[in-house]
Short mmCIF file of C-alpha atoms in Angstrom, two decimals:
data_model
loop_
_atom_site.label_atom_id
_atom_site.label_comp_id
_atom_site.label_asym_id
_atom_site.label_seq_id
_atom_site.Cartn_x
_atom_site.Cartn_y
_atom_site.Cartn_z
CA MET A 1 0.69 -0.07 -0.09
CA THR A 2 1.51 3.70 -0.86
CA GLU A 3 0.22 6.78 1.56
CA GLN A 4 -2.79 7.67 -0.97
CA GLY A 5 -3.96 3.36 -1.19
CA VAL A 6 -3.36 1.20 -3.70
CA ARG A 7 -0.82 2.82 -6.23
CA TRP A 8 -2.36 2.33 -9.40
CA THR A 9 -0.60 1.82 -12.40
CA ALA A 10 -1.08 4.67 -15.38
CA GLU A 11 -3.27 1.73 -18.56
CA GLN A 12 -5.40 1.87 -15.36
CA VAL A 13 -5.62 5.37 -15.38
CA LEU A 14 -5.73 6.18 -18.66
CA ALA A 15 -8.76 3.81 -18.44
CA LEU A 16 -10.73 6.37 -16.48
CA ALA A 17 -10.18 8.53 -19.81
CA PRO A 18 -14.11 9.05 -21.24
CA ASP A 19 -12.15 9.11 -24.71
CA ASP A 20 -9.13 9.14 -26.90
CA ALA A 21 -9.14 12.59 -26.79
CA SER A 22 -8.76 12.89 -22.77
CA ARG A 23 -6.43 9.71 -22.28
CA LYS A 24 -4.10 11.92 -24.94
CA ALA A 25 -4.43 15.26 -22.96
CA GLY A 26 -3.59 13.20 -19.48
CA GLY A 27 -0.84 11.69 -20.66
CA ARG A 28 0.65 15.39 -21.03
CA LEU A 29 0.06 16.56 -18.30
CA GLY A 30 1.38 13.62 -16.28
CA GLY A 31 4.69 15.12 -15.58
CA ALA A 32 5.52 17.64 -13.14
CA GLY A 33 6.35 20.50 -14.92
CA PRO A 34 3.24 22.78 -15.12
CA TRP A 35 2.16 21.47 -11.80
CA SER A 36 2.55 22.85 -8.05
CA GLN A 37 1.20 22.21 -5.07
CA ILE A 38 0.68 18.81 -5.03
CA GLY A 39 0.25 16.80 -2.05
CA GLY A 40 -2.24 14.05 -0.43
CA SER A 41 -3.92 12.83 2.28
CA ALA A 42 -2.93 9.52 4.71
CA SER A 43 -6.53 9.15 4.01
CA GLY A 44 -6.40 8.65 0.37
CA SER A 45 -7.21 11.90 -1.57
CA VAL A 46 -4.70 14.08 -3.60
CA TRP A 47 -4.71 17.15 -5.04
CA GLY A 48 -2.73 20.51 -7.37
CA LEU A 49 -2.88 23.40 -9.54
CA CYS A 50 -2.01 22.35 -13.22
CA LYS A 51 -0.81 25.99 -14.85
CA GLY A 52 -3.23 26.20 -18.20
CA SER A 53 -3.31 28.71 -20.69
CA GLY A 54 -4.86 31.49 -18.28
CA SER A 55 -3.54 33.14 -14.17
CA THR A 56 -5.05 31.30 -13.28
CA PRO A 57 -3.71 27.98 -12.29
CA TYR A 58 -6.67 25.11 -12.16
CA ARG A 59 -7.64 23.26 -8.64
CA THR A 60 -8.28 19.96 -8.65
CA VAL A 61 -8.75 17.55 -6.56
CA VAL A 62 -9.64 13.64 -6.54
CA ASP A 63 -10.51 11.03 -3.70
CA LEU A 64 -9.00 7.49 -4.54
CA THR A 65 -11.00 6.09 -2.57
CA GLY A 66 -14.01 6.21 -4.90
CA PRO A 67 -12.52 7.44 -7.38
CA ALA A 68 -14.15 10.64 -7.80
CA TYR A 69 -12.96 14.12 -8.75
CA LYS A 70 -13.44 17.44 -8.95
CA CYS A 71 -11.69 20.50 -11.07
CA SER A 72 -12.12 24.17 -11.71
CA CYS A 73 -11.49 23.69 -15.59
CA PRO A 74 -14.46 24.60 -17.66
CA SER A 75 -13.96 21.04 -18.61
CA ARG A 76 -17.66 19.20 -18.91
CA LYS A 77 -15.39 15.60 -19.33
CA PHE A 78 -15.68 13.33 -16.13
CA PRO A 79 -12.94 12.91 -14.82
CA CYS A 80 -11.17 15.93 -16.77
CA LYS A 81 -7.15 16.02 -18.63
CA HIS A 82 -5.45 17.24 -15.11
CA ALA A 83 -7.66 15.00 -13.09
CA LEU A 84 -6.07 12.75 -15.79
CA GLY A 85 -2.59 14.03 -14.90
CA LEU A 86 -2.46 14.33 -11.70
CA LEU A 87 -3.16 10.30 -11.72
CA LEU A 88 -0.50 10.17 -13.50
CA LEU A 89 1.94 11.87 -11.81
CA TRP A 90 0.70 9.69 -8.55
CA SER A 91 1.02 6.68 -10.17
CA ALA A 92 4.53 7.35 -11.10
CA GLU A 93 6.25 9.02 -8.36
CA GLY A 94 3.62 9.34 -5.80
CA VAL A 95 2.78 13.14 -4.26
CA GLY A 96 5.31 12.95 -1.54
CA GLU A 97 4.69 12.75 2.85
CA PRO A 98 1.00 12.83 3.91
CA GLY A 99 -0.43 16.56 5.05
CA GLU A 100 -3.27 18.64 5.22
CA ALA A 101 -5.57 19.62 2.25
CA PRO A 102 -5.42 23.23 1.38
CA ASP A 103 -8.28 25.22 1.11
CA TRP A 104 -9.68 25.20 -1.53
CA ALA A 105 -9.20 21.52 -1.58
CA ALA A 106 -10.00 21.12 2.32
CA PRO A 107 -13.98 21.04 2.24
CA TRP A 108 -15.04 19.41 -0.82
CA LEU A 109 -13.13 16.44 1.31
CA ALA A 110 -14.54 16.92 4.86
CA GLU A 111 -18.15 16.90 2.60
CA ARG A 112 -17.22 13.30 0.93
CA ALA A 113 -15.63 11.95 4.45
CA ALA A 114 -18.53 12.82 6.44
CA ARG A 115 -21.62 11.64 3.88
CA ALA A 116 -18.86 8.13 3.53
CA ALA A 117 -19.48 8.19 7.88
CA ARG A 118 -23.00 8.39 7.85
CA PRO A 119 -24.27 5.32 9.27
CA ALA A 120 -26.25 2.94 7.39
CA GLY A 121 -29.69 3.21 7.02
CA ALA A 122 -29.05 7.76 6.15
CA PRO A 123 -30.12 9.68 3.77
CA ALA A 124 -27.36 9.44 2.09
CA GLY A 125 -26.06 6.08 2.18
CA PRO A 126 -28.33 4.36 -0.08
CA VAL A 127 -27.65 6.49 -2.97
CA ASP A 128 -24.12 6.73 -2.67
CA GLU A 129 -23.88 2.89 -2.84
CA GLU A 130 -26.53 2.86 -5.60
CA ALA A 131 -24.14 5.17 -7.27
CA ALA A 132 -21.04 3.07 -6.95
CA ARG A 133 -22.80 0.19 -8.32
CA ARG A 134 -23.98 1.91 -11.47
CA ARG A 135 -20.92 2.55 -12.28
CA ALA A 136 -19.90 -1.16 -11.41
CA GLU A 137 -22.26 -2.55 -13.61
CA ARG A 138 -21.62 0.40 -16.15
CA ARG A 139 -17.50 -1.28 -15.96
CA ALA A 140 -18.82 -4.22 -16.47
CA ALA A 141 -20.89 -3.90 -19.44
CA ARG A 142 -18.30 -1.77 -21.51
CA VAL A 143 -15.36 -4.51 -20.52
CA GLY A 144 -17.72 -7.80 -21.73
CA ALA A 145 -18.17 -5.11 -24.79
CA GLY A 146 -14.63 -5.11 -25.05
CA VAL A 147 -14.14 -8.99 -24.82
CA THR A 148 -17.07 -10.19 -27.16
CA GLU A 149 -15.34 -7.98 -29.90
CA LEU A 150 -12.19 -8.99 -28.52
CA GLU A 151 -13.19 -13.13 -29.48
CA ARG A 152 -14.36 -12.32 -32.72
CA ARG A 153 -10.62 -10.60 -33.29
CA LEU A 154 -8.84 -13.82 -32.18
CA ALA A 155 -11.67 -16.25 -34.42
CA ASP A 156 -10.76 -14.14 -37.40
CA LEU A 157 -6.46 -14.57 -36.81
CA LEU A 158 -7.41 -18.97 -36.33
CA ARG A 159 -10.11 -19.12 -39.09
CA GLY A 160 -7.44 -17.17 -41.60
CA GLY A 161 -4.40 -18.45 -39.82
CA LEU A 162 -1.17 -17.77 -38.23
CA ALA A 163 1.45 -17.59 -42.11
CA GLY A 164 -0.07 -14.33 -43.42
CA GLN A 165 1.11 -12.31 -38.96
CA GLU A 166 4.90 -11.57 -40.07
CA GLN A 167 3.53 -9.86 -43.49
CA ALA A 168 0.53 -8.06 -41.67
CA GLY A 169 1.81 -6.15 -38.99
CA TYR A 170 1.56 -4.42 -35.51
CA ALA A 171 -0.55 -1.43 -36.57
CA GLY A 172 -3.82 -4.31 -36.12
CA TRP A 173 -3.26 -5.52 -32.68
CA GLU A 174 -2.53 -1.91 -31.66
CA GLU A 175 -6.04 -0.71 -32.61
CA THR A 176 -7.47 -3.60 -31.26
CA ALA A 177 -4.87 -3.08 -27.86
CA ALA A 178 -6.62 1.11 -28.01
CA ARG A 179 -9.87 -0.18 -28.72
CA MET A 180 -9.48 -2.83 -25.65
CA VAL A 181 -8.74 0.53 -23.45
CA ASP A 182 -11.40 2.27 -24.32
CA ALA A 183 -13.45 -0.77 -22.64
CA GLN A 184 -12.15 0.08 -20.15
CA ALA A 185 -10.28 -3.38 -20.39
CA PRO A 186 -5.76 -2.33 -19.36
CA GLY A 187 -4.89 -5.96 -19.20
CA LEU A 188 -6.51 -7.52 -22.11
CA ALA A 189 -5.10 -4.66 -23.98
CA GLY A 190 -1.38 -4.96 -22.16
CA ARG A 191 -2.01 -9.01 -23.41
CA VAL A 192 -3.09 -7.70 -27.37
CA ARG A 193 0.14 -5.77 -27.41
CA GLU A 194 2.19 -9.18 -26.27
CA LEU A 195 0.71 -11.14 -28.67
CA GLY A 196 1.08 -8.54 -32.13
CA THR A 197 4.57 -8.57 -31.29
CA ILE A 198 5.34 -12.01 -30.74
CA PRO A 199 5.91 -12.47 -35.09
CA SER A 200 8.87 -10.29 -34.61
CA CYS A 201 10.06 -12.47 -32.14
CA GLY A 202 12.10 -15.10 -34.70
CA PRO A 203 12.12 -18.53 -35.05
CA GLY A 204 9.38 -20.87 -33.62
CA TRP A 205 6.79 -17.92 -33.48
CA PRO A 206 3.84 -20.00 -34.59
CA ALA A 207 3.65 -22.10 -31.42
CA ARG A 208 3.85 -19.86 -29.37
CA MET A 209 1.58 -17.61 -30.67
CA LEU A 210 -0.67 -20.22 -30.87
CA GLU A 211 0.19 -20.49 -27.03
CA GLU A 212 -0.40 -17.15 -26.02
CA ALA A 213 -4.00 -16.67 -28.14
CA ALA A 214 -5.04 -19.82 -26.82
CA LEU A 215 -5.02 -17.95 -22.89
CA LEU A 216 -5.84 -14.88 -24.01
CA HIS A 217 -8.99 -16.58 -25.17
CA LEU A 218 -9.28 -18.21 -21.43
CA LEU A 219 -9.25 -15.10 -19.81
CA ASP A 220 -11.75 -13.90 -21.65
CA ARG A 221 -14.16 -16.98 -21.12
CA ALA A 222 -13.12 -16.43 -17.84
CA TRP A 223 -14.58 -13.13 -17.65
CA MET A 224 -17.53 -14.01 -19.74
CA GLY A 225 -18.33 -16.17 -16.45
CA VAL A 226 -16.38 -14.22 -13.47
CA SER A 227 -19.90 -14.53 -11.45
CA GLY A 228 -19.77 -17.82 -10.72
CA LEU A 229 -15.44 -18.88 -10.62
CA PRO A 230 -14.61 -19.31 -6.82
CA GLU A 231 -12.99 -15.77 -5.18
CA GLN A 232 -9.99 -15.77 -5.37
CA LEU A 233 -10.07 -17.12 -9.15
CA ALA A 234 -12.51 -14.28 -9.62
CA ALA A 235 -10.41 -11.59 -7.92
CA THR A 236 -6.97 -12.81 -10.42
CA VAL A 237 -9.32 -12.87 -12.86
CA ARG A 238 -10.26 -8.63 -12.88
CA GLY A 239 -6.58 -8.38 -12.07
CA ARG A 240 -5.57 -9.81 -14.67
CA VAL A 241 -8.17 -8.27 -16.96
CA GLY A 242 -7.24 -4.70 -15.56
CA LEU A 243 -9.74 -3.73 -12.90
CA PRO A 244 -8.46 -2.65 -9.47
CA VAL A 245 -8.58 -5.26 -6.99
CA SER A 246 -10.88 -4.64 -3.94
CA GLY A 247 -10.75 -5.36 -0.70
CA GLU A 248 -8.31 -5.04 1.91
CA GLY A 249 -5.35 -7.83 1.73
CA GLU A 250 -3.47 -10.33 4.25
CA ALA A 251 -0.60 -8.18 5.84
CA VAL A 252 2.76 -10.39 6.77
CA ARG A 253 5.31 -8.69 9.50
CA ASP A 254 8.87 -11.08 8.61
CA HIS A 255 12.70 -10.54 7.57
CA TRP A 256 11.85 -10.34 4.28
CA LEU A 257 15.61 -11.52 1.66
CA VAL A 258 15.48 -9.34 -0.94
CA LEU A 259 16.44 -12.09 -3.94
CA ALA A 260 16.32 -10.15 -7.38
CA GLN A 261 15.56 -6.86 -8.61
CA TYR A 262 14.60 -5.72 -12.58
CA ASP A 263 13.27 -3.20 -14.40
CA SER A 264 11.38 -3.79 -18.03
CA VAL A 265 9.31 -1.19 -19.89
CA SER A 266 6.15 -1.38 -21.63
CA PRO A 267 5.85 -2.26 -25.98
CA ASP A 268 4.68 1.04 -26.74
CA GLY A 269 8.03 2.64 -24.04
CA ARG A 270 5.71 4.66 -21.97
CA LEU A 271 6.34 2.60 -18.33
CA THR A 272 9.63 1.34 -16.87
CA THR A 273 8.21 -2.05 -14.55
CA ARG A 274 11.13 -2.69 -11.47
CA ARG A 275 10.16 -6.62 -10.45
CA ILE A 276 11.40 -6.32 -6.83
CA TRP A 277 11.65 -10.39 -5.59
CA LEU A 278 11.43 -11.31 -2.15
CA ARG A 279 10.72 -14.09 0.75
CA GLY A 280 9.77 -14.28 4.21
CA GLN A 281 12.75 -15.84 6.35
CA ASP A 282 10.83 -16.72 9.35
CA GLY A 283 7.75 -18.00 7.15
CA GLY A 284 8.94 -18.37 3.81
CA ARG A 285 6.59 -16.88 1.48
CA PRO A 286 7.81 -15.23 -1.49
CA ALA A 287 6.43 -11.92 -2.60
CA LEU A 288 6.72 -9.80 -6.27
CA VAL A 289 7.13 -5.89 -5.09
CA LEU A 290 6.21 -3.58 -8.23
CA ASP A 291 7.43 -0.31 -9.16
CA PHE A 292 6.78 2.21 -11.95
CA GLY A 293 8.68 5.33 -13.14
CA PRO A 294 6.92 7.47 -16.67
CA PRO A 295 9.13 7.70 -19.92
CA GLY A 296 12.48 8.45 -18.79
CA ARG A 297 12.73 8.08 -15.22
CA PRO A 298 13.62 4.90 -13.43
CA PRO A 299 11.03 3.64 -10.23
CA ALA A 300 11.82 5.43 -7.35
CA LEU A 301 11.71 2.32 -4.96
CA ALA A 302 14.97 0.59 -5.18
CA LEU A 303 15.74 -2.48 -2.97
CA PRO A 304 19.05 -4.06 -3.23
CA VAL A 305 19.78 -7.71 -3.50
CA GLY A 306 20.94 -9.89 -0.83
CA LEU A 307 19.83 -7.61 1.49
CA VAL A 308 17.35 -8.34 4.71
CA LEU A 309 15.22 -5.69 5.92
CA GLU A 310 12.38 -5.31 8.67
CA ALA A 311 9.21 -4.82 6.97
CA GLU A 312 4.77 -5.31 6.58
CA LEU A 313 3.86 -6.65 3.45
CA ARG A 314 0.22 -7.07 2.46
CA PHE A 315 -0.57 -8.97 -0.31
CA ARG A 316 -3.37 -8.67 -2.45
CA PRO A 317 -6.84 -10.71 -3.42
CA GLY A 318 -5.46 -12.21 -6.66
CA SER A 319 -2.20 -13.08 -7.72
CA ALA A 320 -1.62 -16.31 -6.49
CA GLY A 321 -1.01 -14.32 -3.63
CA LEU A 322 2.20 -13.56 -5.27
CA ARG A 323 1.18 -9.47 -5.76
CA ALA A 324 2.57 -7.52 -2.43
CA ASP A 325 3.05 -4.20 -1.52
CA LEU A 326 5.60 -2.77 0.96
CA GLY A 327 4.76 -0.79 4.24
CA GLU A 328 6.20 0.00 6.96
CA ARG A 329 9.73 -0.30 7.95
CA SER A 330 10.72 -1.10 11.40
CA VAL A 331 15.32 -1.28 11.14
CA ALA A 332 17.08 -0.57 8.60
CA ALA A 333 18.28 -3.15 6.29
CA VAL A 334 20.80 -4.94 6.79
CA PRO A 335 22.99 -8.24 4.62
CA CYS A 336 21.92 -11.45 4.58
CA ALA A 337 24.37 -13.63 6.21
CA GLN A 338 23.72 -17.22 5.13
CA VAL A 339 23.41 -19.27 1.56
CA PRO A 340 19.39 -19.05 0.65
CA ALA A 341 18.33 -23.01 1.27
CA GLY A 342 17.04 -24.53 -2.36
CA VAL A 343 15.37 -27.04 -4.31
CA GLY A 344 15.11 -29.48 -6.61
CA THR A 345 14.13 -28.93 -10.11
CA GLY A 346 11.60 -31.52 -9.51
CA ALA A 347 10.27 -29.39 -6.61
CA ALA A 348 10.96 -26.71 -8.33
CA LEU A 349 8.39 -27.64 -11.23
CA ALA A 350 5.46 -28.97 -8.83
CA ALA A 351 5.58 -24.94 -7.29
CA TYR A 352 4.76 -23.93 -10.16
CA GLY A 353 2.32 -26.14 -11.10
CA ALA A 354 0.26 -25.49 -7.96
CA ALA A 355 0.75 -21.72 -9.06
CA LEU A 356 -1.44 -22.36 -11.81
CA ARG A 357 -4.97 -24.13 -10.15
CA GLU A 358 -4.60 -20.04 -8.68
CA ASP A 359 -3.87 -18.31 -11.25
CA PRO A 360 -3.87 -19.85 -15.06
CA TRP A 361 -2.01 -16.92 -16.47
CA LEU A 362 1.34 -16.73 -14.16
CA GLU A 363 3.95 -16.96 -16.86
CA SER A 364 6.29 -18.51 -13.71
CA TRP A 365 7.05 -18.97 -10.22
CA PRO A 366 9.95 -17.85 -7.35
CA VAL A 367 12.18 -20.67 -6.94
CA VAL A 368 15.60 -21.28 -5.08
CA LEU A 369 16.86 -24.16 -7.19
CA GLY A 370 19.53 -25.42 -5.57
CA PRO A 371 22.76 -26.77 -5.85
CA VAL A 372 22.92 -26.91 -9.65
CA ILE A 373 25.03 -27.03 -11.69
CA PRO A 374 25.03 -24.65 -14.89
CA ILE A 375 25.92 -26.66 -18.50
CA PRO A 376 25.51 -24.66 -21.81
CA GLY A 377 25.16 -26.99 -25.05
CA GLU A 378 24.35 -26.97 -28.58
CA LEU A 379 20.25 -26.18 -27.32
CA GLY A 380 20.98 -24.02 -25.29
CA TRP A 381 21.38 -23.99 -21.57
CA GLN A 382 20.70 -26.08 -18.29
CA LEU A 383 20.88 -26.06 -14.89
CA ALA A 384 21.51 -29.58 -13.87
CA ASP A 385 21.05 -30.88 -10.12
CA ALA A 386 24.46 -31.58 -8.77
CA GLU A 387 22.87 -34.17 -6.54
CA GLY A 388 20.34 -36.37 -9.87
CA ASP A 389 19.77 -36.26 -13.38
CA THR A 390 17.34 -34.29 -14.46
CA ALA A 391 17.16 -30.07 -15.35
CA LEU A 392 15.52 -27.15 -15.80
CA PRO A 393 16.31 -25.86 -19.60
CA VAL A 394 17.00 -21.54 -19.61
CA PRO A 395 15.41 -19.70 -22.11
CA LEU A 396 17.33 -17.47 -24.07
CA THR A 397 15.28 -14.83 -25.58
CA GLY A 398 13.62 -11.55 -22.69
CA THR A 399 15.66 -9.01 -20.56
CA GLY A 400 18.42 -9.72 -17.40
CA ALA A 401 20.18 -12.82 -16.96
CA ARG A 402 17.69 -14.76 -20.33
CA SER A 403 21.01 -13.33 -21.87
CA ARG A 404 24.29 -14.97 -22.67
CA GLY A 405 25.95 -12.42 -20.57
CA GLY A 406 24.60 -13.47 -17.96
CA LEU A 407 24.56 -17.42 -18.41
CA TRP A 408 28.44 -17.12 -18.99
CA GLN A 409 28.39 -14.87 -15.68
CA LEU A 410 26.47 -17.66 -14.25
CA ALA A 411 28.91 -20.47 -15.39
CA ALA A 412 32.04 -18.50 -14.49
CA LEU A 413 31.10 -18.09 -10.59
CA SER A 414 30.16 -21.50 -10.99
CA GLY A 415 33.16 -22.57 -11.77
CA GLY A 416 31.92 -25.72 -13.19
CA GLY A 417 30.79 -27.24 -9.53
CA PRO A 418 26.91 -26.66 -8.00
CA VAL A 419 25.82 -23.25 -7.07
CA THR A 420 22.54 -21.16 -5.53
CA VAL A 421 20.54 -19.78 -7.73
CA PHE A 422 16.92 -17.56 -7.68
CA GLY A 423 15.07 -17.41 -11.14
CA GLU A 424 11.55 -17.31 -12.47
CA CYS A 425 10.64 -20.80 -13.61
CA GLY A 426 7.89 -20.97 -15.97
CA HIS A 427 6.88 -23.57 -18.67
CA ARG A 428 9.31 -21.84 -20.86
CA GLY A 429 11.75 -23.28 -18.51
CA PHE A 430 14.01 -21.31 -15.67
CA THR A 431 15.10 -17.60 -15.78
CA PRO A 432 18.41 -17.08 -13.28
CA LEU A 433 18.27 -13.93 -12.00
CA THR A 434 20.41 -14.11 -9.00
CA ALA A 435 23.89 -17.31 -7.74
CA TRP A 436 25.53 -17.78 -4.48
CA GLN A 437 28.99 -19.81 -4.56
CA PRO A 438 28.48 -22.93 -1.77
CA ASP A 439 29.42 -21.04 1.74
CA SER A 440 28.93 -17.27 0.28
CA PRO A 441 26.30 -15.59 2.06
CA GLU A 442 26.97 -12.79 -0.40
CA ALA A 443 24.58 -12.12 -3.30
CA VAL A 444 25.65 -12.51 -7.19
CA ALA A 445 22.82 -10.69 -9.67
CA LEU A 446 22.69 -11.73 -12.86
CA SER A 447 22.96 -8.73 -15.77
#
């Protein structure tokens, strides 16, 4: 959780836009340049003054619990571009320490807080609940229409065959992704964009494209029947589609070992996502903390690999129990004094298989593997059990340690002997991210 509530992604913010023009205008206002007096409260609100064409800046306030918006601009759109820009700025880098709202924002926020605090049965309560229910129904209807359109697009893809996708180009998929954003389903939009890039990814792309299309079809069908799914799986489906996940997750306090940290950039280059893998030393629970940065700026949160921090994590519903938000940290982080315990390749695959029951769209599962020996070969690299006869392949596409440089770094660290490796175990193999030599607690991040 952030100081002002769950931090949204840029795609979730832009999905609130009433039309494409507002989306583009809000994106232009998503930087710190035109803003002043930016602030936020611990109860979940943000505000700021946005410089416009006139001499008087526009007063913009957002109540994140709604969300609800108030702006002094003359726009009839809801939310206006200033509210979208403020939300993008908040989603990218926050608004600093919580403080008191200025005079021009406090009355509106106080009125909303008073309405929310009215006892059940008071006149304003049912009206607000009814309005929230109608908003949820409208969004669900828009998402449903987008899902139906996407199913037609996938059917056309299979009916026409995959052979022509290399020549068809990416433009058609980008148009489909834009339609998913219009349907307020940014999660579907992201998966469509990834699907459209597969034909340019080298040999074997038809099989990968068919796999991804099948997973996208499965997500569409799951959304159509989401009301009949178990609550945890339903929360996963909503999150995968791109809806903000509601409800408070489990809070877990532990000593968390930072296993890995790496960045990836969205296909359109507009968003940098930082993934930080943690594991509780007391409870053994894995956790994934995400942070985001706008174009040209890295995410703000950075946790060096190999450190241990005592903190509370708030796990979000769904996401196979992995996704968490970093809460209060009690003391300064310290280096880990021991090599984390590893498992064999068979146990790694079993852990990934168990996680797929909770989230069928999960690409990988965090595993500390070891002791294993990295082995290069003509058909690719493998991580073989030091004691046993099984191994996991290492994919060579993507970022980070999936590059040959990271693998040769791992081989040099191993020297032909066993090492402990942390990475992501998925349907394409095991991607090493961090390694430890025997009897050395120093973590080596693989580049």
